[in-house]
Amino acid sequence: MSIIIDPNEPVPLRRKDIILQTRQGNPIINSQVLELFEDEDYSKQIDKIREKYIGIMPRPSTISCLYNCHGMTFASKRTGIELNEELIKILKEDNYVEIINLASILTGDLVLYFSEKGEIEHSGIVIKPPENTDFLGTATVLSKWGSGFEVIHPLYACPYELLSVKFYRCTN
Amino acid sequence: MTPYEDILDYRNLEEIVIVANTPMFLYSNFQKNQSLLNFSFSFSDQQLIDFFYSEYNGKRTFRNLVNLYSCIVAISLKDSSYVYGFFKNLKSINNLKWASELADIYFSKISYSIIPEENVLPNLTTYNSLGADTQIVNFNIP
């Protein structure tokens, strides 16, 4: 589904939303972008990212603009979710609660990376809990890095704000 | 060769464009990039707007996309009614991902002093302060 835009013929960006709702049935604003650059600069930068972050394992064939990290975490890779308000809505209406006791973090819990302004900057799924709560960096996470690839990475080996990382669990 | 290719730190800016999950992440991180600040300070608002449209009409590559975002953020750091007009137009551009969202971020940050006068219709209301002979004026810009 990759599309190289022909700049000589400005065409509307191929972007659409899909029906997506919270558990309570309220709509979630989302956006699929059908655009991907496959030129040399893009490929080189992807390679640099692979080299820069130690211990990461990009998942093959996952480079896509169709969904972002939040679309992977909250919408099963169907679309992208870009607005902080929508993420807050999902956390509330899907019954996510913050895990305060870090010793109880389990595989399948979510990790959210907050910006210095308190907005949710990045999200992922815990695939290996931290070995001890003194150093959460031993946790391993699966997340999608923007329009790049899905990555299996140590909690702190990623290009996002690391000062405020919190864990959440969906409760019934 | 554009006059800003030597100024912009593509290694960092390109990474930001790739890993950005949201337009706010892109905007915030571009704004923190020293080369982007240098770019903004090195040219006038009109020059930056010209660069944007030149890039916009150019070949759409990944580097071109990075240049477009660089121009948008650099322009947003300027403070004039020309810039306000640019972002009004940016809202209607539909073949650049996040053009509209970046315009919204700009509008959420600007001071009302640079909005062209004809668009500003402040609402003035007055009431008396409790316990004092002072009249308080509320000044709301819609």
mmCIF file of C-alpha atoms in Angstrom:
data_model
loop_
_atom_site.group_PDB
_atom_site.id
_atom_site.type_symbol
_atom_site.label_atom_id
_atom_site.label_comp_id
_atom_site.label_asym_id
_atom_site.label_seq_id
_atom_site.Cartn_x
_atom_site.Cartn_y
_atom_site.Cartn_z
ATOM 1 C CA MET A 1 0.000 0.000 0.000
ATOM 2 C CA SER A 2 2.967 2.352 -0.360
ATOM 3 C CA ILE A 3 2.431 5.370 -2.521
ATOM 4 C CA ILE A 4 5.064 7.720 -3.809
ATOM 5 C CA ILE A 5 3.570 11.173 -4.262
ATOM 6 C CA ASP A 6 4.143 12.709 -7.651
ATOM 7 C CA PRO A 7 4.962 16.317 -6.812
ATOM 8 C CA ASN A 8 4.412 17.496 -10.327
ATOM 9 C CA GLU A 9 0.759 16.729 -9.975
ATOM 10 C CA PRO A 10 -0.335 18.012 -6.596
ATOM 11 C CA VAL A 11 -2.992 15.600 -5.482
ATOM 12 C CA PRO A 12 -4.883 15.547 -2.215
ATOM 13 C CA LEU A 13 -3.006 13.551 0.376
ATOM 14 C CA ARG A 14 -4.623 10.158 0.588
ATOM 15 C CA ARG A 15 -5.908 10.281 4.091
ATOM 16 C CA LYS A 16 -9.057 8.923 5.603
ATOM 17 C CA ASP A 17 -10.557 7.946 8.893
ATOM 18 C CA ILE A 18 -12.359 4.780 9.891
ATOM 19 C CA ILE A 19 -15.128 4.067 12.367
ATOM 20 C CA LEU A 20 -13.410 3.633 15.709
ATOM 21 C CA GLN A 21 -15.064 3.806 19.091
ATOM 22 C CA THR A 22 -14.287 3.488 22.766
ATOM 23 C CA ARG A 23 -15.879 0.716 24.814
ATOM 24 C CA GLN A 24 -18.574 3.210 25.715
ATOM 25 C CA GLY A 25 -19.370 3.725 22.055
ATOM 26 C CA ASN A 26 -17.995 7.216 21.669
ATOM 27 C CA PRO A 27 -16.127 7.999 18.437
ATOM 28 C CA ILE A 28 -12.330 8.221 18.373
ATOM 29 C CA ILE A 29 -10.845 10.705 15.914
ATOM 30 C CA ASN A 30 -8.304 8.811 13.823
ATOM 31 C CA SER A 31 -6.451 9.074 10.545
ATOM 32 C CA GLN A 32 -4.947 6.660 8.067
ATOM 33 C CA VAL A 33 -2.278 8.243 5.873
ATOM 34 C CA LEU A 34 -1.461 6.368 2.703
ATOM 35 C CA GLU A 35 1.923 7.878 2.020
ATOM 36 C CA LEU A 36 5.379 6.429 2.202
ATOM 37 C CA PHE A 37 8.685 7.717 0.974
ATOM 38 C CA GLU A 38 11.095 5.174 -0.303
ATOM 39 C CA ASP A 39 13.883 7.410 -1.542
ATOM 40 C CA GLU A 40 17.543 7.309 -0.564
ATOM 41 C CA ASP A 41 17.355 9.943 2.194
ATOM 42 C CA TYR A 42 14.518 8.085 3.884
ATOM 43 C CA SER A 43 16.286 4.730 3.679
ATOM 44 C CA LYS A 44 19.537 6.180 5.012
ATOM 45 C CA GLN A 45 17.769 7.774 7.945
ATOM 46 C CA ILE A 46 16.001 4.507 8.756
ATOM 47 C CA ASP A 47 19.414 2.802 8.813
ATOM 48 C CA LYS A 48 20.785 5.520 11.107
ATOM 49 C CA ILE A 49 17.918 5.010 13.524
ATOM 50 C CA ARG A 50 18.609 1.258 13.579
ATOM 51 C CA GLU A 51 22.249 1.947 14.477
ATOM 52 C CA LYS A 52 21.621 4.751 16.954
ATOM 53 C CA TYR A 53 19.450 2.913 19.472
ATOM 54 C CA ILE A 54 21.332 0.055 21.089
ATOM 55 C CA GLY A 55 19.503 -3.186 21.658
ATOM 56 C CA ILE A 56 16.499 -2.514 19.454
ATOM 57 C CA MET A 57 15.003 -5.074 17.121
ATOM 58 C CA PRO A 58 12.886 -3.590 14.306
ATOM 59 C CA ARG A 59 10.170 -5.908 13.115
ATOM 60 C CA PRO A 60 10.461 -6.551 9.380
ATOM 61 C CA SER A 61 7.916 -5.171 6.908
ATOM 62 C CA THR A 62 6.286 -2.861 9.411
ATOM 63 C CA ILE A 63 7.252 0.547 7.987
ATOM 64 C CA SER A 64 3.950 2.281 7.419
ATOM 65 C CA CYS A 65 2.181 5.637 7.670
ATOM 66 C CA LEU A 66 -1.139 3.877 8.006
ATOM 67 C CA TYR A 67 -0.906 3.702 11.800
ATOM 68 C CA ASN A 68 1.253 5.219 14.481
ATOM 69 C CA CYS A 69 2.241 4.022 17.950
ATOM 70 C CA HIS A 70 -1.153 4.840 19.439
ATOM 71 C CA GLY A 71 -2.864 3.142 16.509
ATOM 72 C CA MET A 72 -0.830 0.026 17.254
ATOM 73 C CA THR A 73 -1.434 0.170 20.999
ATOM 74 C CA PHE A 74 -5.115 1.125 21.005
ATOM 75 C CA ALA A 75 -6.506 0.303 17.548
ATOM 76 C CA SER A 76 -4.870 -2.962 16.443
ATOM 77 C CA LYS A 77 -2.798 -1.254 13.690
ATOM 78 C CA ARG A 78 -5.906 -0.230 11.769
ATOM 79 C CA THR A 79 -5.338 3.515 11.878
ATOM 80 C CA GLY A 80 -3.417 6.332 13.538
ATOM 81 C CA ILE A 81 -4.534 8.280 16.606
ATOM 82 C CA GLU A 82 -2.810 11.628 16.905
ATOM 83 C CA LEU A 83 -4.723 13.782 19.360
ATOM 84 C CA ASN A 84 -3.936 13.738 23.065
ATOM 85 C CA GLU A 85 -7.597 14.315 23.951
ATOM 86 C CA GLU A 86 -8.567 11.137 22.120
ATOM 87 C CA LEU A 87 -5.998 9.126 24.050
ATOM 88 C CA ILE A 88 -7.245 10.503 27.341
ATOM 89 C CA LYS A 89 -10.769 9.544 26.255
ATOM 90 C CA ILE A 90 -9.659 5.984 25.480
ATOM 91 C CA LEU A 91 -7.883 5.583 28.814
ATOM 92 C CA LYS A 92 -10.986 6.736 30.639
ATOM 93 C CA GLU A 93 -13.693 5.011 28.627
ATOM 94 C CA ASP A 94 -11.798 1.734 28.186
ATOM 95 C CA ASN A 95 -11.139 1.498 31.928
ATOM 96 C CA TYR A 96 -7.370 1.829 31.910
ATOM 97 C CA VAL A 97 -5.815 2.391 35.312
ATOM 98 C CA GLU A 98 -2.266 3.385 36.099
ATOM 99 C CA ILE A 99 -0.166 0.660 37.693
ATOM 100 C CA ILE A 100 1.217 2.221 40.846
ATOM 101 C CA ASN A 101 2.869 -0.920 42.214
ATOM 102 C CA LEU A 102 5.588 -1.333 39.616
ATOM 103 C CA ALA A 103 6.391 -4.836 40.896
ATOM 104 C CA SER A 104 3.048 -5.947 39.470
ATOM 105 C CA ILE A 105 3.741 -4.946 35.844
ATOM 106 C CA LEU A 106 2.966 -7.826 33.507
ATOM 107 C CA THR A 107 3.398 -8.678 29.867
ATOM 108 C CA GLY A 108 0.527 -7.070 27.981
ATOM 109 C CA ASP A 109 0.349 -3.952 30.108
ATOM 110 C CA LEU A 110 0.739 -0.637 28.320
ATOM 111 C CA VAL A 111 3.511 1.868 28.700
ATOM 112 C CA LEU A 112 2.910 5.550 28.023
ATOM 113 C CA TYR A 113 5.659 8.115 27.555
ATOM 114 C CA PHE A 114 4.599 11.623 28.558
ATOM 115 C CA SER A 115 6.092 14.840 27.207
ATOM 116 C CA GLU A 116 7.310 17.579 29.507
ATOM 117 C CA LYS A 117 3.956 19.268 28.895
ATOM 118 C CA GLY A 118 2.118 16.181 30.142
ATOM 119 C CA GLU A 119 0.857 15.006 26.767
ATOM 120 C CA ILE A 120 1.069 11.364 25.740
ATOM 121 C CA GLU A 121 3.959 11.365 23.310
ATOM 122 C CA HIS A 122 4.395 7.660 22.736
ATOM 123 C CA SER A 123 2.836 4.356 23.689
ATOM 124 C CA GLY A 124 3.711 0.683 23.518
ATOM 125 C CA ILE A 125 2.995 -2.751 24.904
ATOM 126 C CA VAL A 126 5.124 -4.392 27.597
ATOM 127 C CA ILE A 127 6.421 -7.701 26.331
ATOM 128 C CA LYS A 128 8.831 -8.332 29.198
ATOM 129 C CA PRO A 129 8.284 -6.739 32.599
ATOM 130 C CA PRO A 130 11.225 -5.096 34.392
ATOM 131 C CA GLU A 131 13.396 -7.537 36.322
ATOM 132 C CA ASN A 132 13.337 -5.247 39.309
ATOM 133 C CA THR A 133 11.559 -2.020 40.094
ATOM 134 C CA ASP A 134 14.789 -0.173 40.921
ATOM 135 C CA PHE A 135 15.648 -0.020 37.262
ATOM 136 C CA LEU A 136 12.668 -0.128 34.920
ATOM 137 C CA GLY A 137 15.015 -0.047 31.931
ATOM 138 C CA THR A 138 15.195 -3.817 32.024
ATOM 139 C CA ALA A 139 11.626 -3.926 30.701
ATOM 140 C CA THR A 140 11.147 -4.692 27.028
ATOM 141 C CA VAL A 141 8.498 -2.962 24.959
ATOM 142 C CA LEU A 142 6.921 -3.367 21.521
ATOM 143 C CA SER A 143 6.039 -0.034 19.954
ATOM 144 C CA LYS A 144 5.692 1.675 16.603
ATOM 145 C CA TRP A 145 7.997 4.599 15.902
ATOM 146 C CA GLY A 146 6.017 7.134 13.925
ATOM 147 C CA SER A 147 5.910 6.350 10.234
ATOM 148 C CA GLY A 148 8.876 4.050 10.740
ATOM 149 C CA PHE A 149 8.900 0.469 11.920
ATOM 150 C CA GLU A 150 7.531 -1.464 14.850
ATOM 151 C CA VAL A 151 10.364 -2.041 17.278
ATOM 152 C CA ILE A 152 11.071 -4.394 20.147
ATOM 153 C CA HIS A 153 13.200 -2.256 22.429
ATOM 154 C CA PRO A 154 14.421 -1.762 25.981
ATOM 155 C CA LEU A 155 12.087 0.663 27.761
ATOM 156 C CA TYR A 156 14.486 3.588 27.569
ATOM 157 C CA ALA A 157 16.050 2.904 24.151
ATOM 158 C CA CYS A 158 13.769 5.030 22.025
ATOM 159 C CA PRO A 159 13.585 8.583 20.673
ATOM 160 C CA TYR A 160 10.855 9.779 23.031
ATOM 161 C CA GLU A 161 10.760 11.722 26.266
ATOM 162 C CA LEU A 162 11.908 9.444 29.085
ATOM 163 C CA LEU A 163 11.335 11.641 32.115
ATOM 164 C CA SER A 164 7.784 10.485 32.701
ATOM 165 C CA VAL A 165 7.015 6.897 31.801
ATOM 166 C CA LYS A 166 3.885 5.303 33.255
ATOM 167 C CA PHE A 167 2.305 1.873 32.988
ATOM 168 C CA TYR A 168 -1.393 1.191 32.483
ATOM 169 C CA ARG A 169 -3.660 -1.833 32.561
ATOM 170 C CA CYS A 170 -7.096 -2.277 31.080
ATOM 171 C CA THR A 171 -9.528 -3.403 33.765
ATOM 172 C CA ASN A 172 -12.947 -4.924 33.450
ATOM 173 C CA MET B 1 21.359 23.976 -3.616
ATOM 174 C CA THR B 2 19.000 25.942 -1.408
ATOM 175 C CA PRO B 3 20.319 28.699 0.865
ATOM 176 C CA TYR B 4 19.363 26.697 3.936
ATOM 177 C CA GLU B 5 20.689 23.213 3.214
ATOM 178 C CA ASP B 6 23.925 24.107 4.993
ATOM 179 C CA ILE B 7 22.036 25.434 7.982
ATOM 180 C CA LEU B 8 19.620 22.612 8.721
ATOM 181 C CA ASP B 9 20.742 19.596 10.725
ATOM 182 C CA TYR B 10 19.117 16.943 8.561
ATOM 183 C CA ARG B 11 20.396 14.043 10.609
ATOM 184 C CA ASN B 12 18.294 15.146 13.535
ATOM 185 C CA LEU B 13 15.347 16.664 11.662
ATOM 186 C CA GLU B 14 14.872 13.639 9.432
ATOM 187 C CA GLU B 15 14.822 11.348 12.442
ATOM 188 C CA ILE B 16 12.163 13.525 14.069
ATOM 189 C CA VAL B 17 9.982 13.372 10.956
ATOM 190 C CA ILE B 18 10.204 9.585 10.853
ATOM 191 C CA VAL B 19 9.582 8.870 14.518
ATOM 192 C CA ALA B 20 6.939 11.563 15.069
ATOM 193 C CA ASN B 21 3.692 9.956 16.167
ATOM 194 C CA THR B 22 1.851 13.239 16.454
ATOM 195 C CA PRO B 23 2.129 16.714 14.937
ATOM 196 C CA MET B 24 2.799 18.119 18.410
ATOM 197 C CA PHE B 25 5.857 15.874 18.789
ATOM 198 C CA LEU B 26 7.153 17.066 15.441
ATOM 199 C CA TYR B 27 6.514 20.715 16.243
ATOM 200 C CA SER B 28 8.025 20.578 19.747
ATOM 201 C CA ASN B 29 11.135 18.737 18.677
ATOM 202 C CA PHE B 30 11.745 20.890 15.600
ATOM 203 C CA GLN B 31 11.407 23.931 17.816
ATOM 204 C CA LYS B 32 14.112 22.586 20.114
ATOM 205 C CA ASN B 33 16.519 21.993 17.238
ATOM 206 C CA GLN B 34 19.242 24.651 17.187
ATOM 207 C CA SER B 35 19.694 24.503 13.419
ATOM 208 C CA LEU B 36 15.990 25.177 12.966
ATOM 209 C CA LEU B 37 16.242 28.216 15.226
ATOM 210 C CA ASN B 38 19.243 29.429 13.209
ATOM 211 C CA PHE B 39 17.243 28.907 10.035
ATOM 212 C CA SER B 40 14.371 30.968 11.375
ATOM 213 C CA PHE B 41 16.597 33.786 12.592
ATOM 214 C CA SER B 42 18.666 33.879 9.399
ATOM 215 C CA PHE B 43 15.802 34.837 7.108
ATOM 216 C CA SER B 44 12.850 37.194 7.100
ATOM 217 C CA ASP B 45 9.300 35.906 7.414
ATOM 218 C CA GLN B 46 8.700 36.676 3.732
ATOM 219 C CA GLN B 47 11.832 34.786 2.675
ATOM 220 C CA LEU B 48 10.782 31.763 4.731
ATOM 221 C CA ILE B 49 7.313 31.830 3.210
ATOM 222 C CA ASP B 50 8.875 31.999 -0.263
ATOM 223 C CA PHE B 51 11.062 29.005 0.626
ATOM 224 C CA PHE B 52 7.973 27.104 1.717
ATOM 225 C CA TYR B 53 6.123 27.660 -1.536
ATOM 226 C CA SER B 54 9.221 26.898 -3.550
ATOM 227 C CA GLU B 55 9.534 23.568 -1.712
ATOM 228 C CA TYR B 56 5.814 22.982 -1.978
ATOM 229 C CA ASN B 57 6.002 23.253 -5.753
ATOM 230 C CA GLY B 58 9.149 21.157 -5.917
ATOM 231 C CA LYS B 59 9.716 17.464 -6.260
ATOM 232 C CA ARG B 60 8.088 15.660 -3.347
ATOM 233 C CA THR B 61 10.828 13.625 -1.710
ATOM 234 C CA PHE B 62 11.563 12.820 1.885
ATOM 235 C CA ARG B 63 14.092 15.676 2.019
ATOM 236 C CA ASN B 64 11.460 17.955 0.517
ATOM 237 C CA LEU B 65 9.030 16.920 3.270
ATOM 238 C CA VAL B 66 11.630 17.730 5.929
ATOM 239 C CA ASN B 67 12.240 21.126 4.301
ATOM 240 C CA LEU B 68 8.511 21.858 4.229
ATOM 241 C CA TYR B 69 8.138 21.089 7.933
ATOM 242 C CA SER B 70 11.302 23.099 8.662
ATOM 243 C CA CYS B 71 9.853 26.103 6.851
ATOM 244 C CA ILE B 72 6.525 25.806 8.683
ATOM 245 C CA VAL B 73 8.114 25.664 12.120
ATOM 246 C CA ALA B 74 10.633 28.407 11.246
ATOM 247 C CA ILE B 75 7.807 30.655 10.047
ATOM 248 C CA SER B 76 5.827 29.957 13.213
ATOM 249 C CA LEU B 77 8.669 31.462 15.240
ATOM 250 C CA LYS B 78 8.184 34.779 13.473
ATOM 251 C CA ASP B 79 5.717 37.284 14.790
ATOM 252 C CA SER B 80 3.770 39.198 12.161
ATOM 253 C CA SER B 81 0.417 39.407 10.443
ATOM 254 C CA TYR B 82 2.031 37.963 7.275
ATOM 255 C CA VAL B 83 2.751 34.847 9.260
ATOM 256 C CA TYR B 84 -0.827 34.752 10.499
ATOM 257 C CA GLY B 85 -2.019 34.888 6.889
ATOM 258 C CA PHE B 86 0.377 32.113 5.921
ATOM 259 C CA PHE B 87 -1.041 29.796 8.553
ATOM 260 C CA LYS B 88 -4.590 30.665 7.544
ATOM 261 C CA ASN B 89 -3.671 29.475 4.047
ATOM 262 C CA LEU B 90 -1.848 26.436 5.395
ATOM 263 C CA LYS B 91 -5.116 25.201 6.883
ATOM 264 C CA SER B 92 -6.482 24.705 3.384
ATOM 265 C CA ILE B 93 -3.475 22.822 1.994
ATOM 266 C CA ASN B 94 -4.595 19.247 1.617
ATOM 267 C CA ASN B 95 -1.650 17.414 0.134
ATOM 268 C CA LEU B 96 0.789 17.844 2.966
ATOM 269 C CA LYS B 97 0.393 15.597 5.980
ATOM 270 C CA TRP B 98 -0.141 17.588 9.204
ATOM 271 C CA ALA B 99 -0.289 20.983 7.444
ATOM 272 C CA SER B 100 -3.638 21.709 9.049
ATOM 273 C CA GLU B 101 -2.607 20.341 12.442
ATOM 274 C CA LEU B 102 0.590 22.412 12.490
ATOM 275 C CA ALA B 103 -1.486 25.479 11.653
ATOM 276 C CA ASP B 104 -3.742 24.657 14.610
ATOM 277 C CA ILE B 105 -0.701 24.394 16.878
ATOM 278 C CA TYR B 106 0.441 27.817 15.656
ATOM 279 C CA PHE B 107 -2.980 29.355 16.313
ATOM 280 C CA SER B 108 -3.030 27.891 19.796
ATOM 281 C CA LYS B 109 0.281 29.560 20.600
ATOM 282 C CA ILE B 110 0.155 32.993 19.038
ATOM 283 C CA SER B 111 -0.408 36.196 20.907
ATOM 284 C CA TYR B 112 -3.498 38.049 19.813
ATOM 285 C CA SER B 113 -1.419 41.144 19.051
ATOM 286 C CA ILE B 114 -0.452 39.809 15.650
ATOM 287 C CA ILE B 115 -3.936 38.926 14.439
ATOM 288 C CA PRO B 116 -4.938 41.427 11.747
ATOM 289 C CA GLU B 117 -7.139 44.105 13.216
ATOM 290 C CA GLU B 118 -10.241 43.361 11.182
ATOM 291 C CA ASN B 119 -10.455 39.898 12.705
ATOM 292 C CA VAL B 120 -10.414 41.071 16.287
ATOM 293 C CA LEU B 121 -13.663 42.034 17.881
ATOM 294 C CA PRO B 122 -13.011 42.152 21.592
ATOM 295 C CA ASN B 123 -15.904 41.832 23.978
ATOM 296 C CA LEU B 124 -15.725 44.364 26.781
ATOM 297 C CA THR B 125 -17.805 43.909 29.895
ATOM 298 C CA THR B 126 -17.568 45.909 33.100
ATOM 299 C CA TYR B 127 -18.643 45.198 36.627
ATOM 300 C CA ASN B 128 -18.000 46.682 40.038
ATOM 301 C CA SER B 129 -15.548 45.026 42.332
ATOM 302 C CA LEU B 130 -16.959 43.776 45.616
ATOM 303 C CA GLY B 131 -15.863 45.872 48.545
ATOM 304 C CA ALA B 132 -14.067 48.532 46.546
ATOM 305 C CA ASP B 133 -14.909 51.522 44.403
ATOM 306 C CA THR B 134 -13.166 49.942 41.490
ATOM 307 C CA GLN B 135 -14.687 49.100 38.156
ATOM 308 C CA ILE B 136 -13.257 45.951 36.606
ATOM 309 C CA VAL B 137 -13.128 45.601 32.844
ATOM 310 C CA ASN B 138 -13.180 42.159 31.272
ATOM 311 C CA PHE B 139 -11.441 42.045 27.919
ATOM 312 C CA ASN B 140 -12.223 38.921 25.945
ATOM 313 C CA ILE B 141 -10.987 38.277 22.454
ATOM 314 C CA PRO B 142 -13.230 35.730 20.777
#
